[in-house]
Amino acid sequence: MPVAPPRPKDIPLTALRAFEAAARLHGFAAAAQELGVTPGAVTAHVKQLEVTLGAPLFTRTPRGVRLTALGQQTLPQFTQAFDALGQAVNDLRAAAAPRTVHIATLPAIAQLWLSPRLPALRAAAPDITVSITALEQPPNLKRSPYDLSLFFHDDPQDRIAPDTIFPVCAPSLAARLTSPDDIARFPCLSDAAWSDDWSLWAQSLPAPPAIAQGPTFSLYALAVEECVNGAGLLIGHEALVARHLADGRLTAPFAPRLTLQRGLRLWSDRPLRAGTAARFVADWLRRTPPDDAPLASPAPPATHP
Amino acid sequence: MPVAPPRPKDIPLTALRAFEAAARLHGFAAAAQELGVTPGAVTAHVKQLEVTLGAPLFTRTPRGVRLTALGQQTLPQFTQAFDALGQAVNDLRAAAAPRTVHIATLPAIAQLWLSPRLPALRAAAPDITVSITALEQPPNLKRSPYDLSLFFHDDPQDRIAPDTIFPVCAPSLAARLTSPDDIARFPCLSDAAWSDDWSLWAQSLPAPPAIAQGPTFSLYALAVEECVNGAGLLIGHEALVARHLADGRLTAPFAPRLTLQRGLRLWSDRPLRAGTAARFVADWLRRTPPDDAPLASPAPPATHP
DNA sequence: AACTAGGCTCAGGAAAATTGACCCTCACAT
DNA sequence: ATGTGAGGGTCAATTTTCCTGAGCCTAGTT
């Protein structure tokens, strides 16, 4: 009967990951968001680590946490190690499914910009499977299983289109508008995440009109739909409403347009090697015709498995 | 009400670790041992990884597993990443408790060689805490929380002492022995892990004597204790019985000794920087007087916290 | 004085991880 | 051919871990 060597159980990897994220992002709340858990979970992990270590890694203040010298000293090693691990996972995933491309994007972009382009993309590369995940925030590409990110972003690199905003509405409603001052007479739809669209645009005018507060939507695509139905005015983002403008479901009743600092950006954190599916998709999306140009064919009814 | 973005849950880190270990060690059983779990757990992890990946990582054969091309391709990245992570953990641990040294060693060595030296070591460096973990196998130092390993090992580097074996017994029993052929008349104790000690020694003689099979112990220290009690003969490992020989509790009735290929080795996988506690302890243990030299003082009854 | 951001705590419950017992297959040595 | 042992696979049950949700706390801010 061999004596069972009671191995001292080592530190759980999740605790290390929580520490690394919290340290890198300067806060438990931010770490929790990146890891997709609640702040309480991060608290618990870090505490566990500190207990088994016998030394504090953060000094807690009521306004957040600050790394101790001990934490600062080893953070870079952990960040590097987890980056390497994330890279390895991504490479493994890519090698396992070389013809699948994972795109992370905003729900609005997914529905209004990306989705309409998919049929043509499928036609151009039938062997490539595109998987789209809607996220509110751009993920950390070093750690997440996405090949491409497509978001509005301040960085002008990899920009596909500027973000130009202006009021839009159903044609029937447009007929009853003559000047920006008429805006006050109709509800102004807005998206919860882009709640200051209206004031941004209004402030860019020489004489800012009054804005009639209308319903707020949590999904921009929903707001667009309501706008098409004549529910009111909406601030259109050119890239997202171009198709509706082109086919006449929406119209832009006023000339002034405001181009924001940010723009639609399609990027990857690692180099896209030539010949890979991700590279092809990225190139294709960058070359894709603007929405106001006619498309080759309407969307086929095919659904992909 | 913001839409909850249903984040696709990513691959558990434990599955990746299981894959890496299994691939590096060429087998699930070996990986299970390194990770301190049962083979079934490794099987489950690897399978989970293969399922989420949609591609096999190993080809199963009745005699083990072999990595697929996919696995081979990414294994180095994972090994590197986990090595870096282990390194980071070790550094973190060292920084958190700079005056604690963790030693991994065989139970027998811990009890018969290391433990008797601890009082003097404590006296030489009262501020250093030595933590000893008994393991049957030398751990992977890159991954485990030990600063030093102390095992019998074939590698002549860092050797502290040769492993020389010869029969020992209680003095009362020795009085009844005159030649190796008398061995057959007394039980020969043996340790389960070193079951061929007797035959190794016997084969080294010009005329191998017969060996009377005696009780087998799972702990060498237990066998030594029984031997002291006169239960029979035991193959002594010089490093482990030197103290008993020196103080007369045991005696070596026959002259022939056999020095094995392996020896007692004290090593670390990472460089021991000067001034660290681990370095001090390693140096001290290497300089420590052999057991047959008198010690400065007998072991004080103090136990360390 | 209320509000907010950021953490902490704790109990309860969901999800992993792990075990343990058993089956299977082959290579190798009877 | 007949064991035997090594190496994996499977499955149900259990333990462990992980996470949440609600509420509390503190210190800046309005």
XYZ file of C-alpha atoms (C1' of nucleotides) in Angstrom:
670
model
C 0.000 0.000 0.000
C 1.845 3.000 -1.265
C 1.530 6.116 0.783
C -0.552 8.680 -1.039
C 1.695 11.711 -1.369
C -0.634 14.536 -0.384
C 0.256 16.943 -3.126
C -0.246 20.534 -2.093
C -2.759 21.768 -4.591
C -1.445 24.619 -6.597
C -2.991 27.936 -7.465
C -5.991 27.740 -9.793
C -5.301 29.213 -13.177
C -8.482 31.237 -13.057
C -7.220 33.121 -10.038
C -4.065 34.027 -11.891
C -6.052 35.169 -14.870
C -8.262 37.303 -12.667
C -5.225 38.878 -11.059
C -3.610 39.581 -14.386
C -6.722 41.176 -15.832
C -7.385 43.239 -12.728
C -3.818 44.468 -12.610
C -3.605 45.233 -16.296
C -6.933 47.049 -16.375
C -6.439 48.834 -13.056
C -9.628 47.594 -11.510
C -11.701 44.608 -10.551
C -14.771 45.895 -12.329
C -12.925 46.265 -15.616
C -11.377 42.844 -15.191
C -14.776 41.362 -14.486
C -16.065 42.807 -17.711
C -13.195 41.465 -19.766
C -13.550 38.046 -18.222
C -17.303 38.065 -18.534
C -17.986 37.552 -14.853
C -19.244 39.703 -12.006
C -16.895 41.862 -9.962
C -17.558 39.668 -6.970
C -15.968 36.733 -8.759
C -12.841 38.750 -9.420
C -12.716 39.869 -5.810
C -12.879 36.275 -4.689
C -10.171 35.106 -7.051
C -7.769 37.846 -6.154
C -8.364 37.313 -2.489
C -7.759 33.613 -2.851
C -4.494 34.343 -4.564
C -3.463 36.785 -1.889
C -4.303 34.319 0.861
C -2.337 31.451 -0.615
C 0.486 33.850 -1.328
C 0.369 35.306 2.130
C 0.853 38.805 0.811
C -1.429 41.473 -0.642
C -1.327 42.174 -4.360
C -3.523 45.256 -4.331
C -4.082 48.088 -1.934
C -7.776 48.759 -1.761
C -9.061 52.278 -1.824
C -12.683 53.323 -1.914
C -12.163 54.487 -5.484
C -10.504 51.402 -6.801
C -7.424 49.299 -6.322
C -3.743 49.942 -6.815
C -1.111 47.309 -7.374
C 1.393 46.719 -4.634
C 5.085 46.578 -5.454
C 4.776 42.811 -5.357
C 2.061 42.901 -7.960
C 3.819 45.376 -10.228
C 6.928 43.294 -10.125
C 5.358 40.191 -11.615
C 2.502 41.576 -13.667
C 4.477 41.769 -16.917
C 5.361 38.102 -16.705
C 1.750 37.135 -16.262
C 0.571 39.386 -19.036
C 3.139 37.910 -21.361
C 2.285 34.377 -20.385
C -1.437 34.846 -20.849
C -0.887 36.651 -24.115
C 1.165 33.733 -25.308
C -1.528 31.363 -24.178
C -4.225 33.336 -25.946
C -2.116 33.414 -29.050
C -1.625 29.677 -28.867
C -5.344 29.108 -28.514
C -6.100 31.357 -31.446
C -3.534 29.626 -33.597
C -4.863 26.256 -32.575
C -8.366 27.310 -33.395
C -7.310 28.687 -36.733
C -5.422 25.524 -37.563
C -8.394 23.379 -36.578
C -10.882 25.326 -38.680
C -8.835 27.088 -41.317
C -11.808 28.166 -43.401
C -13.829 29.737 -40.643
C -13.561 33.405 -39.814
C -14.831 34.785 -36.519
C -15.841 38.415 -36.528
C -16.686 40.451 -33.462
C -18.794 43.512 -34.059
C -21.495 45.770 -32.680
C -25.018 44.406 -32.939
C -25.988 47.398 -35.063
C -23.095 46.919 -37.444
C -23.763 43.218 -37.652
C -27.340 43.750 -38.677
C -27.151 46.879 -40.798
C -23.732 46.766 -42.427
C -22.303 43.286 -42.271
C -25.317 41.089 -42.714
C -26.374 42.600 -46.058
C -22.900 41.947 -47.423
C -22.760 38.313 -46.419
C -24.583 36.841 -49.409
C -22.097 38.386 -51.806
C -19.219 37.297 -49.592
C -20.545 33.758 -49.549
C -20.802 33.874 -53.284
C -17.246 35.116 -53.578
C -15.852 32.446 -51.257
C -18.296 29.582 -50.802
C -15.828 27.542 -48.781
C -15.420 30.157 -46.069
C -17.714 30.093 -43.074
C -18.207 33.443 -41.420
C -19.199 33.482 -37.790
C -20.414 36.754 -36.342
C -20.569 37.587 -32.666
C -22.247 40.757 -31.529
C -20.489 42.461 -28.646
C -21.050 45.830 -27.039
C -17.339 46.438 -26.679
C -14.358 45.520 -28.830
C -12.794 42.437 -27.248
C -9.171 42.020 -26.348
C -8.147 40.262 -29.526
C -5.078 38.780 -27.947
C -7.317 36.777 -25.652
C -10.572 36.265 -27.472
C -11.412 33.801 -30.176
C -12.057 36.377 -32.887
C -10.112 36.872 -36.058
C -11.456 40.303 -36.879
C -12.994 43.184 -34.989
C -15.401 45.596 -36.654
C -16.299 48.588 -34.513
C -16.495 52.330 -34.510
C -13.102 53.388 -33.320
C -10.995 56.509 -32.951
C -7.880 54.945 -34.413
C -7.811 55.986 -38.098
C -5.829 52.904 -39.025
C -7.709 50.212 -40.910
C -10.621 52.569 -41.351
C -13.284 51.395 -43.745
C -15.574 54.391 -43.629
C -15.968 57.600 -41.659
C -18.816 57.888 -39.199
C -21.017 60.593 -40.611
C -24.265 61.405 -38.891
C -27.379 63.287 -39.946
C -31.127 63.056 -39.333
C -33.102 60.541 -41.309
C -36.767 59.671 -41.438
C -39.391 57.941 -43.493
C -40.162 59.724 -46.786
C -43.742 60.315 -45.683
C -42.537 62.199 -42.670
C -39.922 64.090 -44.630
C -42.654 65.641 -46.710
C -43.840 67.513 -43.642
C -40.421 68.965 -42.815
C -38.941 72.062 -44.333
C -36.242 73.266 -41.945
C -34.299 71.871 -38.996
C -36.512 73.877 -36.725
C -39.367 71.540 -37.639
C -37.554 68.827 -35.734
C -39.139 69.925 -32.494
C -42.534 68.901 -33.851
C -41.636 65.218 -34.164
C -40.293 62.600 -31.787
C -36.570 62.072 -32.021
C -35.650 58.425 -31.701
C -32.337 57.596 -30.136
C -30.149 54.655 -29.287
C -29.204 54.074 -25.667
C -25.545 53.605 -26.479
C -25.403 56.677 -28.724
C -27.595 58.921 -26.674
C -25.731 62.101 -27.540
C -26.007 61.695 -31.292
C -28.753 64.281 -31.484
C -27.016 66.920 -29.450
C -23.743 66.365 -31.299
C -25.418 66.967 -34.590
C -27.504 69.860 -33.324
C -24.487 71.605 -31.805
C -22.741 71.447 -35.150
C -25.405 73.726 -36.659
C -25.113 77.498 -36.543
C -28.529 77.667 -34.839
C -29.090 74.456 -32.854
C -32.733 73.433 -33.093
C -34.746 72.101 -30.182
C -34.905 68.337 -29.917
C -38.119 66.569 -28.983
C -37.111 63.701 -26.747
C -38.494 60.484 -28.196
C -38.278 56.809 -27.348
C -34.896 55.267 -26.660
C -33.899 51.911 -28.105
C -31.308 49.483 -26.878
C -30.722 48.229 -30.390
C -29.950 50.712 -33.105
C -31.420 48.419 -35.716
C -34.693 48.564 -33.841
C -34.635 52.338 -33.903
C -34.005 52.233 -37.631
C -36.965 49.933 -38.088
C -39.232 52.245 -36.138
C -37.936 55.160 -38.113
C -38.833 53.388 -41.346
C -42.304 52.909 -39.873
C -42.629 56.637 -39.505
C -42.271 56.800 -35.729
C -40.093 59.862 -35.891
C -36.673 61.184 -36.712
C -33.452 59.356 -36.024
C -29.816 60.283 -36.264
C -28.516 58.099 -39.027
C -24.998 56.773 -39.134
C -24.139 56.808 -42.777
C -22.580 53.386 -42.878
C -25.603 51.880 -41.157
C -28.430 53.567 -43.019
C -26.889 53.889 -46.487
C -28.820 50.907 -47.761
C -32.106 52.261 -46.464
C -31.364 55.587 -48.100
C -30.436 53.907 -51.351
C -33.647 51.935 -51.640
C -35.839 54.779 -50.448
C -37.073 53.374 -47.165
C -35.407 56.308 -45.463
C -34.510 59.765 -46.583
C -32.299 62.540 -45.213
C -34.436 65.633 -44.982
C -31.665 68.095 -44.048
C -28.384 68.782 -45.728
C -26.014 69.330 -42.774
C -23.924 66.319 -41.947
C -21.429 65.852 -39.166
C -18.412 63.592 -39.574
C -17.218 62.302 -36.246
C -13.671 61.698 -35.145
C -14.226 57.982 -35.103
C -14.936 55.748 -38.017
C -15.805 52.188 -38.918
C -12.668 50.172 -38.339
C -11.912 46.581 -39.290
C -8.828 45.230 -37.655
C -6.978 42.293 -36.235
C -4.354 42.267 -33.549
C -2.204 39.714 -35.234
C -0.920 39.830 -38.766
C -3.260 38.312 -41.303
C -1.095 36.047 -43.337
C -1.752 35.985 -47.039
C -3.881 33.080 -48.133
C -5.739 32.710 -44.868
C -9.493 32.909 -44.783
C -9.376 35.814 -42.359
C -7.146 37.764 -44.712
C -9.489 37.114 -47.598
C -12.538 38.217 -45.688
C -10.812 41.337 -44.419
C -9.669 42.291 -47.878
C -13.056 41.563 -49.349
C -14.873 43.664 -46.773
C -12.477 46.554 -47.368
C -13.084 46.321 -51.094
C -16.819 45.851 -50.749
C -18.877 48.391 -52.667
C -20.626 51.087 -50.648
C -24.247 50.423 -49.910
C -25.560 52.935 -52.396
C -24.043 50.982 -55.269
C -26.209 48.193 -56.662
C -25.368 44.696 -55.502
C -24.813 41.800 -57.837
C -27.747 39.767 -56.572
C -30.303 39.779 -53.780
C -29.698 37.641 -50.733
C -30.344 33.956 -51.435
C -32.552 32.259 -48.868
C -29.808 29.821 -47.938
C -28.955 29.540 -44.266
C -25.560 28.314 -43.351
C -25.176 25.343 -40.967
C -32.702 47.352 -20.886
C -29.445 46.591 -22.631
C -29.319 43.383 -24.541
C -27.185 40.843 -22.721
C -24.462 39.922 -25.202
C -24.342 36.157 -24.901
C -20.605 35.766 -24.831
C -19.495 32.459 -26.285
C -17.677 30.867 -23.393
C -14.096 30.194 -24.219
C -12.024 27.116 -23.646
C -11.308 26.302 -20.005
C -7.688 26.748 -19.106
C -7.582 23.375 -17.430
C -8.391 21.662 -20.705
C -5.504 23.428 -22.358
C -3.193 22.443 -19.559
C -4.292 18.832 -19.827
C -3.681 18.855 -23.562
C -0.258 20.389 -23.159
C 0.809 17.900 -20.522
C -0.536 14.930 -22.430
C 1.155 16.033 -25.623
C 4.458 16.844 -23.979
C 4.569 13.611 -22.005
C 3.243 11.430 -24.831
C 0.391 9.986 -22.862
C -2.685 10.671 -20.831
C -1.518 8.574 -17.922
C 1.731 10.482 -17.621
C -0.116 13.771 -17.895
C -2.535 12.682 -15.218
C 0.347 11.944 -12.912
C 1.991 15.288 -13.507
C -1.255 17.116 -12.976
C -2.147 15.054 -9.947
C -5.447 13.779 -11.291
C -6.739 10.497 -12.629
C -6.337 9.570 -16.274
C -10.082 9.842 -16.713
C -9.913 13.529 -15.973
C -7.301 14.030 -18.647
C -9.348 12.051 -21.109
C -12.333 14.257 -20.422
C -10.378 17.471 -20.788
C -8.754 16.511 -24.021
C -12.012 15.323 -25.433
C -13.697 18.546 -24.463
C -10.991 20.476 -26.242
C -11.297 18.328 -29.322
C -15.056 18.755 -29.388
C -15.002 22.532 -29.117
C -12.231 22.610 -31.669
C -14.043 20.276 -33.984
C -10.879 18.394 -34.787
C -8.917 15.574 -33.137
C -5.674 16.374 -31.371
C -4.571 12.808 -30.753
C -4.902 9.558 -32.599
C -5.731 6.857 -30.094
C -4.007 3.546 -30.287
C -4.292 0.699 -27.825
C -0.752 1.398 -26.699
C -1.143 5.077 -26.146
C -1.854 8.226 -28.033
C -0.012 10.041 -30.784
C -0.347 13.715 -31.571
C -2.005 14.667 -34.807
C -0.367 17.183 -37.098
C -2.697 19.768 -35.659
C -1.485 19.041 -32.174
C 2.180 18.952 -33.075
C 1.835 22.259 -34.793
C 0.713 24.175 -31.740
C 2.197 22.190 -28.891
C 5.374 24.283 -28.640
C 3.377 27.432 -28.199
C 1.386 25.928 -25.372
C 4.437 24.517 -23.688
C 6.119 27.882 -23.855
C 3.088 29.688 -22.563
C 2.585 27.345 -19.639
C 6.276 27.419 -18.841
C 6.118 31.188 -18.755
C 3.078 31.010 -16.549
C 4.741 28.579 -14.170
C 7.785 30.776 -14.073
C 5.647 33.772 -13.285
C 3.935 31.934 -10.475
C 7.223 30.805 -9.026
C 8.636 34.288 -9.182
C 5.527 35.690 -7.626
C 5.682 33.156 -4.860
C 9.332 33.860 -4.254
C 8.714 37.587 -4.152
C 5.832 37.140 -1.742
C 7.765 34.965 0.677
C 11.421 35.693 0.028
C 12.680 33.878 3.123
C 10.863 30.624 2.575
C 12.431 27.737 0.694
C 10.329 24.900 -0.637
C 12.092 21.597 -1.063
C 10.670 18.574 -2.829
C 12.202 15.260 -1.890
C 11.589 11.577 -1.356
C 9.883 10.667 1.898
C 12.890 8.558 2.852
C 15.343 11.367 2.169
C 13.161 13.844 3.996
C 13.100 11.743 7.111
C 16.537 10.185 7.159
C 18.799 12.752 5.528
C 17.157 16.146 5.477
C 15.255 16.222 8.720
C 18.284 15.568 10.932
C 20.077 18.501 9.297
C 17.297 20.988 9.813
C 18.126 22.031 13.368
C 21.606 23.071 12.338
C 20.242 24.809 9.261
C 17.773 26.697 11.386
C 20.578 27.692 13.677
C 22.644 28.881 10.728
C 19.802 30.931 9.226
C 17.046 31.537 11.744
C 15.132 33.822 9.413
C 14.713 31.181 6.722
C 11.684 28.941 6.775
C 12.200 25.599 5.123
C 9.151 23.813 3.804
C 9.547 20.176 2.831
C 7.203 18.259 0.602
C 7.603 14.540 0.198
C 6.966 13.285 -3.324
C 7.514 9.935 -4.924
C 8.776 11.467 -8.133
C 10.823 14.574 -8.861
C 8.351 17.258 -9.942
C 8.549 19.347 -13.062
C 10.285 22.311 -11.476
C 9.167 24.668 -14.192
C 5.591 24.135 -13.131
C 5.670 23.246 -9.475
C 6.058 25.518 -6.507
C 9.379 24.095 -5.334
C 12.670 25.885 -5.173
C 14.823 22.798 -4.801
C 14.567 19.125 -5.647
C 16.438 16.487 -3.677
C 16.254 13.014 -5.174
C 18.342 10.091 -6.243
C 19.119 10.821 -9.828
C 21.312 9.566 -12.650
C 22.513 12.994 -13.653
C 25.893 13.467 -11.970
C 25.451 17.240 -11.946
C 24.757 18.814 -8.573
C 25.505 15.511 -6.890
C 25.797 15.663 -3.136
C 26.692 12.092 -2.442
C 26.918 8.780 -4.291
C 24.301 6.130 -3.627
C 26.209 3.298 -2.031
C 24.328 0.252 -0.796
C 25.205 -2.581 1.556
C 23.397 -4.739 4.103
C 22.811 -3.328 7.561
C 21.244 -4.726 10.675
C 20.970 -4.226 14.404
C 24.214 -4.934 16.263
C 22.588 -7.795 18.145
C 21.787 -9.513 14.899
C 25.189 -8.794 13.428
C 26.758 -10.846 16.193
C 25.138 -13.947 14.717
C 26.449 -13.357 11.193
C 29.857 -14.315 9.934
C 29.611 -14.483 6.134
C 27.208 -13.284 3.430
C 25.917 -16.810 3.177
C 24.349 -16.371 6.602
C 21.949 -13.918 5.040
C 19.631 -16.702 4.054
C 18.962 -17.429 7.716
C 17.387 -14.054 8.428
C 14.523 -12.105 6.877
C 15.588 -9.489 4.390
C 13.537 -6.337 4.691
C 12.955 -4.344 1.564
C 11.318 -1.158 0.385
C 8.579 -1.388 -2.211
C 10.103 1.337 -4.364
C 13.602 -0.173 -4.181
C 12.651 -3.782 -4.407
C 15.725 -4.829 -6.361
C 18.236 -3.438 -3.891
C 18.982 -6.888 -2.556
C 19.521 -8.553 -5.874
C 21.629 -5.666 -7.123
C 23.934 -5.989 -4.170
C 23.972 -9.766 -4.248
C 24.774 -9.856 -7.960
C 27.791 -7.654 -7.329
C 29.369 -10.390 -5.191
C 31.539 -13.126 -6.708
C 29.238 -15.714 -5.137
C 25.743 -14.277 -4.812
C 24.151 -15.517 -1.597
C 20.559 -16.612 -1.293
C 18.154 -13.954 -0.082
C 15.389 -14.771 2.370
C 12.386 -12.749 1.272
C 11.186 -10.648 4.214
C 8.506 -8.050 4.740
C 8.194 -5.182 2.287
C 7.664 -1.635 3.446
C 6.183 1.263 1.566
C 8.291 3.705 3.516
C 12.017 3.163 3.677
C 12.180 4.928 7.012
C 9.804 2.339 8.376
C 12.046 -0.462 7.149
C 15.004 1.214 8.837
C 13.076 1.416 12.076
C 12.200 -2.265 11.931
C 15.772 -3.066 11.124
C 16.905 -1.180 14.220
C 14.416 -3.266 16.157
C 16.173 -6.393 14.983
C 13.520 -7.543 12.528
C 16.105 -8.564 9.960
C 18.578 -7.340 7.417
C 18.042 -4.352 5.175
C 19.919 -2.914 2.269
C 21.177 0.375 3.577
C 21.625 3.403 1.394
C 24.670 5.070 2.788
C 23.279 8.577 2.761
C 20.165 7.425 4.558
C 21.621 5.145 7.226
C 24.916 6.921 7.924
C 23.554 8.490 11.055
C 22.280 5.193 12.393
C 25.654 3.633 11.691
C 27.443 6.507 13.367
C 25.495 6.257 16.592
C 25.533 2.477 16.686
C 21.866 1.727 16.224
C 22.785 -0.080 13.018
C 25.902 -1.784 11.851
C 27.158 -3.080 8.509
C 28.077 -6.739 8.993
C 29.684 -7.290 5.565
C 32.389 -5.396 3.824
C 31.247 -5.446 0.171
C 29.557 -2.232 -0.924
C 27.995 -1.354 -4.237
C 27.975 2.182 -5.556
C 25.105 2.753 -7.960
C 25.063 4.844 -11.057
C 22.750 7.327 -9.471
C 23.446 9.575 -6.556
C 21.814 12.037 -4.237
C 21.205 15.169 -6.280
C 20.106 18.607 -5.140
C 19.075 20.848 -7.970
C 16.915 23.647 -9.219
C 15.696 24.265 -12.713
C 16.191 27.971 -12.554
C 19.336 29.781 -11.551
C 19.626 30.423 -7.840
C 20.572 34.041 -7.574
C 23.132 34.920 -4.950
C 21.591 36.256 -1.801
C 18.338 34.396 -2.112
C 17.196 32.077 0.607
C 17.067 29.154 -1.811
C 20.673 29.743 -2.779
C 21.732 29.868 0.833
C 19.952 26.647 1.696
C 21.319 24.852 -1.356
C 24.856 25.953 -0.566
C 24.462 25.036 3.057
C 23.151 21.567 2.301
C 26.007 20.953 -0.106
C 28.517 22.026 2.532
C 26.806 20.135 5.311
C 29.036 17.631 7.100
C 28.467 13.959 6.390
C 26.391 12.144 8.923
C 29.240 10.280 10.460
C 30.872 13.503 11.592
C 29.684 14.735 14.961
C 27.107 17.495 14.881
C 27.487 20.695 16.847
C 24.520 19.910 19.034
C 21.713 17.388 19.257
C 18.400 18.315 17.739
C 16.563 20.759 19.998
C 12.969 19.816 20.705
C 11.717 23.010 19.060
C 9.130 22.615 16.343
C 8.913 25.277 13.741
C 5.595 27.018 13.069
C -27.357 65.356 1.744
C -27.905 62.496 -1.928
C -25.434 60.156 -5.554
C -21.965 57.327 -7.718
C -18.105 54.355 -8.443
C -15.673 50.648 -6.899
C -15.114 46.863 -3.723
C -16.571 43.552 -0.128
C -19.428 39.875 1.923
C -22.274 35.928 2.110
C -25.499 32.454 1.093
C -27.270 29.688 -2.455
C -27.122 27.441 -6.671
C -25.120 26.159 -11.197
C -21.328 24.211 -13.567
C -16.904 22.029 -13.616
C -13.781 18.810 -12.369
C -12.799 14.567 -10.615
C -13.237 10.088 -9.058
C -14.027 5.057 -9.091
C -15.451 1.132 -11.119
C -15.556 -1.237 -15.147
C -14.726 -2.282 -20.223
C -11.804 -2.510 -24.326
C -7.637 -3.496 -27.144
C -3.160 -4.799 -28.149
C 1.759 -6.457 -27.290
C 4.355 -9.529 -25.003
C 5.469 -13.447 -22.383
C 4.328 -17.501 -21.209
C -3.693 -19.959 -27.244
C -3.740 -17.895 -22.797
C -2.632 -14.678 -19.396
C -1.154 -10.178 -18.056
C -0.258 -5.467 -18.023
C -0.184 -0.963 -20.001
C -2.901 2.589 -21.870
C -7.400 4.548 -22.955
C -12.490 5.115 -22.896
C -17.027 5.496 -20.590
C -20.464 6.678 -17.229
C -22.752 7.893 -13.030
C -22.066 10.071 -8.738
C -19.843 13.241 -5.942
C -17.019 16.831 -4.611
C -15.172 21.176 -5.623
C -15.145 25.316 -7.727
C -17.149 29.151 -9.617
C -20.428 32.531 -10.038
C -24.257 35.295 -9.071
C -27.399 38.555 -6.695
C -28.546 41.393 -3.233
C -27.073 44.336 0.089
C -23.345 46.928 2.661
C -19.387 50.109 2.959
C -16.401 54.154 1.953
C -14.961 58.342 -0.156
C -15.281 61.643 -3.570
C -18.850 64.578 -6.273
C -22.929 67.243 -7.131
